[in-house]
């Protein structure tokens, strides 16, 4: 099989799902750094940084929401990373919905109306976390992703939970920023593992 043929047979869950997560996580990492610079260094007095934060975070939200569809459903003639599991598909969609709504509420509350996002964001965070844990278990059981990719989301979910606990139990903006950065790096590793697993799948086919 040639490299061109292998590329053409790479599954959609790898290319668009894994690639989407990798790119979204990278943008989220950049947005996290920009937020720190905006609030701490510029002391919330930089319209240019504000625009950069909103645009970068908004793009990340859209990419995450879009990435769950190829992960859940694959493309015509193929399944997603959860195979035929309806539970897995619903869990991935729940994660995408939970993440998109929670982050959008945060974005609007923090940079739009200047208020605490409140319990609404917390509810959708829980939806997001439950969805990703269930999806991770289904992905591991389905064995469509192989090697480290089979377990990466499960491991990443556990580590992301630790980061979330740190965020919610500290008053230090610096510690919060580091925890969010670590979380985004973990997410990027998950996305990269799906890209790598898809390459192996296409070559082995």
Short mmCIF file of C-alpha atoms in Angstrom, two decimals:
data_model
loop_
_atom_site.label_atom_id
_atom_site.label_comp_id
_atom_site.label_asym_id
_atom_site.label_seq_id
_atom_site.Cartn_x
_atom_site.Cartn_y
_atom_site.Cartn_z
CA UNK A 1 0.00 0.00 0.00
CA UNK A 2 1.38 3.40 -0.97
CA UNK A 3 1.50 6.40 1.35
CA UNK A 4 -1.20 8.13 -0.72
CA UNK A 5 -3.51 5.13 -0.47
CA UNK A 6 -2.90 4.85 3.25
CA UNK A 7 -3.75 8.51 3.72
CA UNK A 8 -6.96 8.12 1.74
CA UNK A 9 -8.10 5.19 3.90
CA UNK A 10 -7.34 6.83 7.25
CA UNK A 11 -10.63 6.66 9.21
CA UNK A 12 -12.61 9.86 9.77
CA UNK A 13 -12.51 9.39 13.55
CA UNK A 14 -8.72 9.66 13.33
CA UNK A 15 -8.32 12.48 10.80
CA UNK A 16 -11.18 14.75 11.76
CA UNK A 17 -11.88 13.49 15.27
CA UNK A 18 -8.32 13.12 16.54
CA UNK A 19 -7.04 15.98 14.42
CA UNK A 20 -9.90 18.20 15.59
CA UNK A 21 -9.19 17.47 19.25
CA UNK A 22 -5.47 18.11 18.76
CA UNK A 23 -6.10 21.47 17.10
CA UNK A 24 -8.85 22.46 19.56
CA UNK A 25 -6.64 21.60 22.54
CA UNK A 26 -3.77 23.61 21.06
CA UNK A 27 -6.04 26.63 20.65
CA UNK A 28 -7.35 26.15 24.19
CA UNK A 29 -3.76 26.12 25.47
CA UNK A 30 -3.05 29.37 23.64
CA UNK A 31 -6.30 30.89 24.95
CA UNK A 32 -5.31 29.94 28.51
CA UNK A 33 -1.96 31.70 28.20
CA UNK A 34 -3.61 34.74 26.60
CA UNK A 35 -6.12 34.91 29.45
CA UNK A 36 -3.32 34.98 32.00
CA UNK A 37 -1.54 37.75 30.11
CA UNK A 38 -4.79 39.70 29.73
CA UNK A 39 -5.82 39.54 33.40
CA UNK A 40 -2.44 39.56 35.17
CA UNK A 41 0.09 41.27 32.89
CA UNK A 42 -2.17 43.71 31.04
CA UNK A 43 -4.51 44.05 34.04
CA UNK A 44 -7.59 43.67 31.83
CA UNK A 45 -6.68 46.79 29.89
CA UNK A 46 -5.88 45.55 26.39
CA UNK A 47 -8.67 45.43 23.77
CA UNK A 48 -6.39 43.57 21.39
CA UNK A 49 -5.70 40.81 23.91
CA UNK A 50 -9.38 40.63 24.77
CA UNK A 51 -10.27 40.02 21.12
CA UNK A 52 -7.52 37.41 20.85
CA UNK A 53 -8.82 35.55 23.92
CA UNK A 54 -12.43 35.55 22.72
CA UNK A 55 -11.56 34.50 19.16
CA UNK A 56 -9.13 31.74 20.22
CA UNK A 57 -11.43 30.34 22.89
CA UNK A 58 -14.44 30.56 20.56
CA UNK A 59 -12.57 28.69 17.82
CA UNK A 60 -11.59 25.98 20.29
CA UNK A 61 -15.21 25.53 21.37
CA UNK A 62 -16.37 25.15 17.76
CA UNK A 63 -13.60 22.67 16.92
CA UNK A 64 -14.32 20.51 19.96
CA UNK A 65 -18.04 20.46 19.16
CA UNK A 66 -17.30 19.51 15.55
CA UNK A 67 -14.74 16.82 16.43
CA UNK A 68 -17.20 14.66 18.38
CA UNK A 69 -19.25 13.90 15.25
CA UNK A 70 -16.56 12.00 13.29
CA UNK A 71 -15.50 10.38 16.56
CA UNK A 72 -19.05 9.18 17.17
CA UNK A 73 -20.23 8.39 13.64
CA UNK A 74 -17.14 8.08 11.44
CA UNK A 75 -17.97 8.63 7.80
CA UNK A 76 -20.11 6.95 5.16
CA UNK A 77 -19.37 3.25 5.13
CA UNK A 78 -17.47 3.21 8.42
CA UNK A 79 -18.14 3.56 12.13
CA UNK A 80 -16.64 5.99 14.59
CA UNK A 81 -14.16 5.19 17.32
CA UNK A 82 -16.94 3.66 19.48
CA UNK A 83 -18.00 1.24 16.76
CA UNK A 84 -21.75 0.53 16.67
CA UNK A 85 -22.29 1.38 20.33
CA UNK A 86 -25.26 3.71 20.73
CA UNK A 87 -24.18 4.44 24.30
CA UNK A 88 -20.74 5.48 23.08
CA UNK A 89 -22.20 7.77 20.43
CA UNK A 90 -24.57 9.41 22.92
CA UNK A 91 -21.73 9.81 25.43
CA UNK A 92 -19.52 11.56 22.86
CA UNK A 93 -22.36 13.87 21.87
CA UNK A 94 -23.02 14.61 25.54
CA UNK A 95 -19.36 15.50 25.98
CA UNK A 96 -19.44 17.81 22.96
CA UNK A 97 -22.66 19.48 24.11
CA UNK A 98 -21.49 19.79 27.71
CA UNK A 99 -18.14 21.26 26.72
CA UNK A 100 -19.58 23.69 24.18
CA UNK A 101 -22.31 25.02 26.48
CA UNK A 102 -20.12 25.22 29.60
CA UNK A 103 -17.34 27.06 27.78
CA UNK A 104 -19.80 29.35 25.98
CA UNK A 105 -21.43 30.28 29.28
CA UNK A 106 -17.99 31.00 30.71
CA UNK A 107 -17.05 33.07 27.67
CA UNK A 108 -20.23 35.15 27.79
CA UNK A 109 -20.23 35.58 31.55
CA UNK A 110 -16.54 36.50 31.81
CA UNK A 111 -16.05 38.62 28.70
CA UNK A 112 -19.59 39.59 27.79
CA UNK A 113 -21.57 40.54 30.87
CA UNK A 114 -18.77 40.29 33.44
CA UNK A 115 -20.56 37.89 35.79
CA UNK A 116 -19.93 34.51 37.35
CA UNK A 117 -21.16 31.73 34.99
CA UNK A 118 -22.79 30.13 38.06
CA UNK A 119 -24.43 26.74 38.36
CA UNK A 120 -25.32 26.58 34.68
CA UNK A 121 -21.71 26.06 33.68
CA UNK A 122 -21.24 23.54 36.50
CA UNK A 123 -24.21 21.45 35.35
CA UNK A 124 -22.87 21.23 31.82
CA UNK A 125 -19.38 20.51 33.14
CA UNK A 126 -20.84 17.45 34.89
CA UNK A 127 -22.61 16.42 31.66
CA UNK A 128 -19.32 16.85 29.84
CA UNK A 129 -17.33 14.81 32.34
CA UNK A 130 -19.84 11.95 32.60
CA UNK A 131 -20.03 11.83 28.80
CA UNK A 132 -16.27 11.65 28.35
CA UNK A 133 -15.80 8.95 31.02
CA UNK A 134 -18.54 6.76 29.52
CA UNK A 135 -17.13 7.35 26.02
CA UNK A 136 -13.63 6.46 27.22
CA UNK A 137 -14.86 3.14 28.63
CA UNK A 138 -16.73 2.31 25.41
CA UNK A 139 -13.68 3.22 23.30
CA UNK A 140 -11.48 0.92 25.39
CA UNK A 141 -14.01 -1.92 25.07
CA UNK A 142 -14.57 -1.42 21.33
CA UNK A 143 -10.83 -1.78 20.57
CA UNK A 144 -11.17 0.13 17.29
CA UNK A 145 -8.39 2.44 18.41
CA UNK A 146 -5.34 0.34 19.20
CA UNK A 147 -2.26 0.70 21.37
CA UNK A 148 -2.07 3.74 23.63
CA UNK A 149 -5.00 5.38 21.80
CA UNK A 150 -7.33 2.70 23.13
CA UNK A 151 -6.70 3.88 26.68
CA UNK A 152 -5.64 7.51 26.19
CA UNK A 153 -9.07 9.06 26.81
CA UNK A 154 -9.61 6.99 29.94
CA UNK A 155 -6.22 7.98 31.33
CA UNK A 156 -6.69 11.56 30.18
CA UNK A 157 -10.10 11.79 31.86
CA UNK A 158 -8.64 10.76 35.21
CA UNK A 159 -5.81 13.28 34.91
CA UNK A 160 -8.21 16.01 33.76
CA UNK A 161 -10.34 15.37 36.85
CA UNK A 162 -7.29 15.97 39.03
CA UNK A 163 -6.68 19.26 37.20
CA UNK A 164 -10.34 20.26 37.71
CA UNK A 165 -10.09 19.55 41.44
CA UNK A 166 -6.98 21.72 41.63
CA UNK A 167 -8.74 24.55 39.79
CA UNK A 168 -11.71 24.45 42.17
CA UNK A 169 -9.67 24.27 45.37
CA UNK A 170 -7.18 27.11 44.90
CA UNK A 171 -7.36 30.89 44.90
CA UNK A 172 -4.10 31.28 42.99
CA UNK A 173 -4.57 32.46 39.42
CA UNK A 174 -1.12 31.11 38.59
CA UNK A 175 -1.97 27.63 39.87
CA UNK A 176 -5.29 27.69 37.98
CA UNK A 177 -3.48 28.67 34.78
CA UNK A 178 -0.92 25.87 35.17
CA UNK A 179 -3.68 23.32 35.87
CA UNK A 180 -5.61 24.41 32.77
CA UNK A 181 -2.44 24.27 30.67
CA UNK A 182 -1.68 20.74 31.88
CA UNK A 183 -5.26 19.73 31.08
CA UNK A 184 -5.03 21.09 27.52
CA UNK A 185 -1.72 19.27 26.96
CA UNK A 186 -3.40 16.04 28.08
CA UNK A 187 -6.23 16.67 25.63
CA UNK A 188 -3.74 17.32 22.83
CA UNK A 189 -2.00 14.02 23.59
CA UNK A 190 -5.34 12.20 23.30
CA UNK A 191 -5.97 13.82 19.92
CA UNK A 192 -2.46 13.00 18.72
CA UNK A 193 -2.86 9.38 19.85
CA UNK A 194 -6.00 9.07 17.70
CA UNK A 195 -4.14 10.48 14.70
CA UNK A 196 -1.32 7.98 15.20
CA UNK A 197 -3.73 5.06 15.72
CA UNK A 198 -5.57 5.95 12.53
CA UNK A 199 -2.31 5.92 10.58
CA UNK A 200 -1.52 2.43 11.88
CA UNK A 201 -5.03 1.27 11.00
CA UNK A 202 -4.82 2.56 7.43
CA UNK A 203 -1.39 1.00 6.85
CA UNK A 204 -2.42 -2.36 8.31
CA UNK A 205 -5.52 -2.36 6.13
#
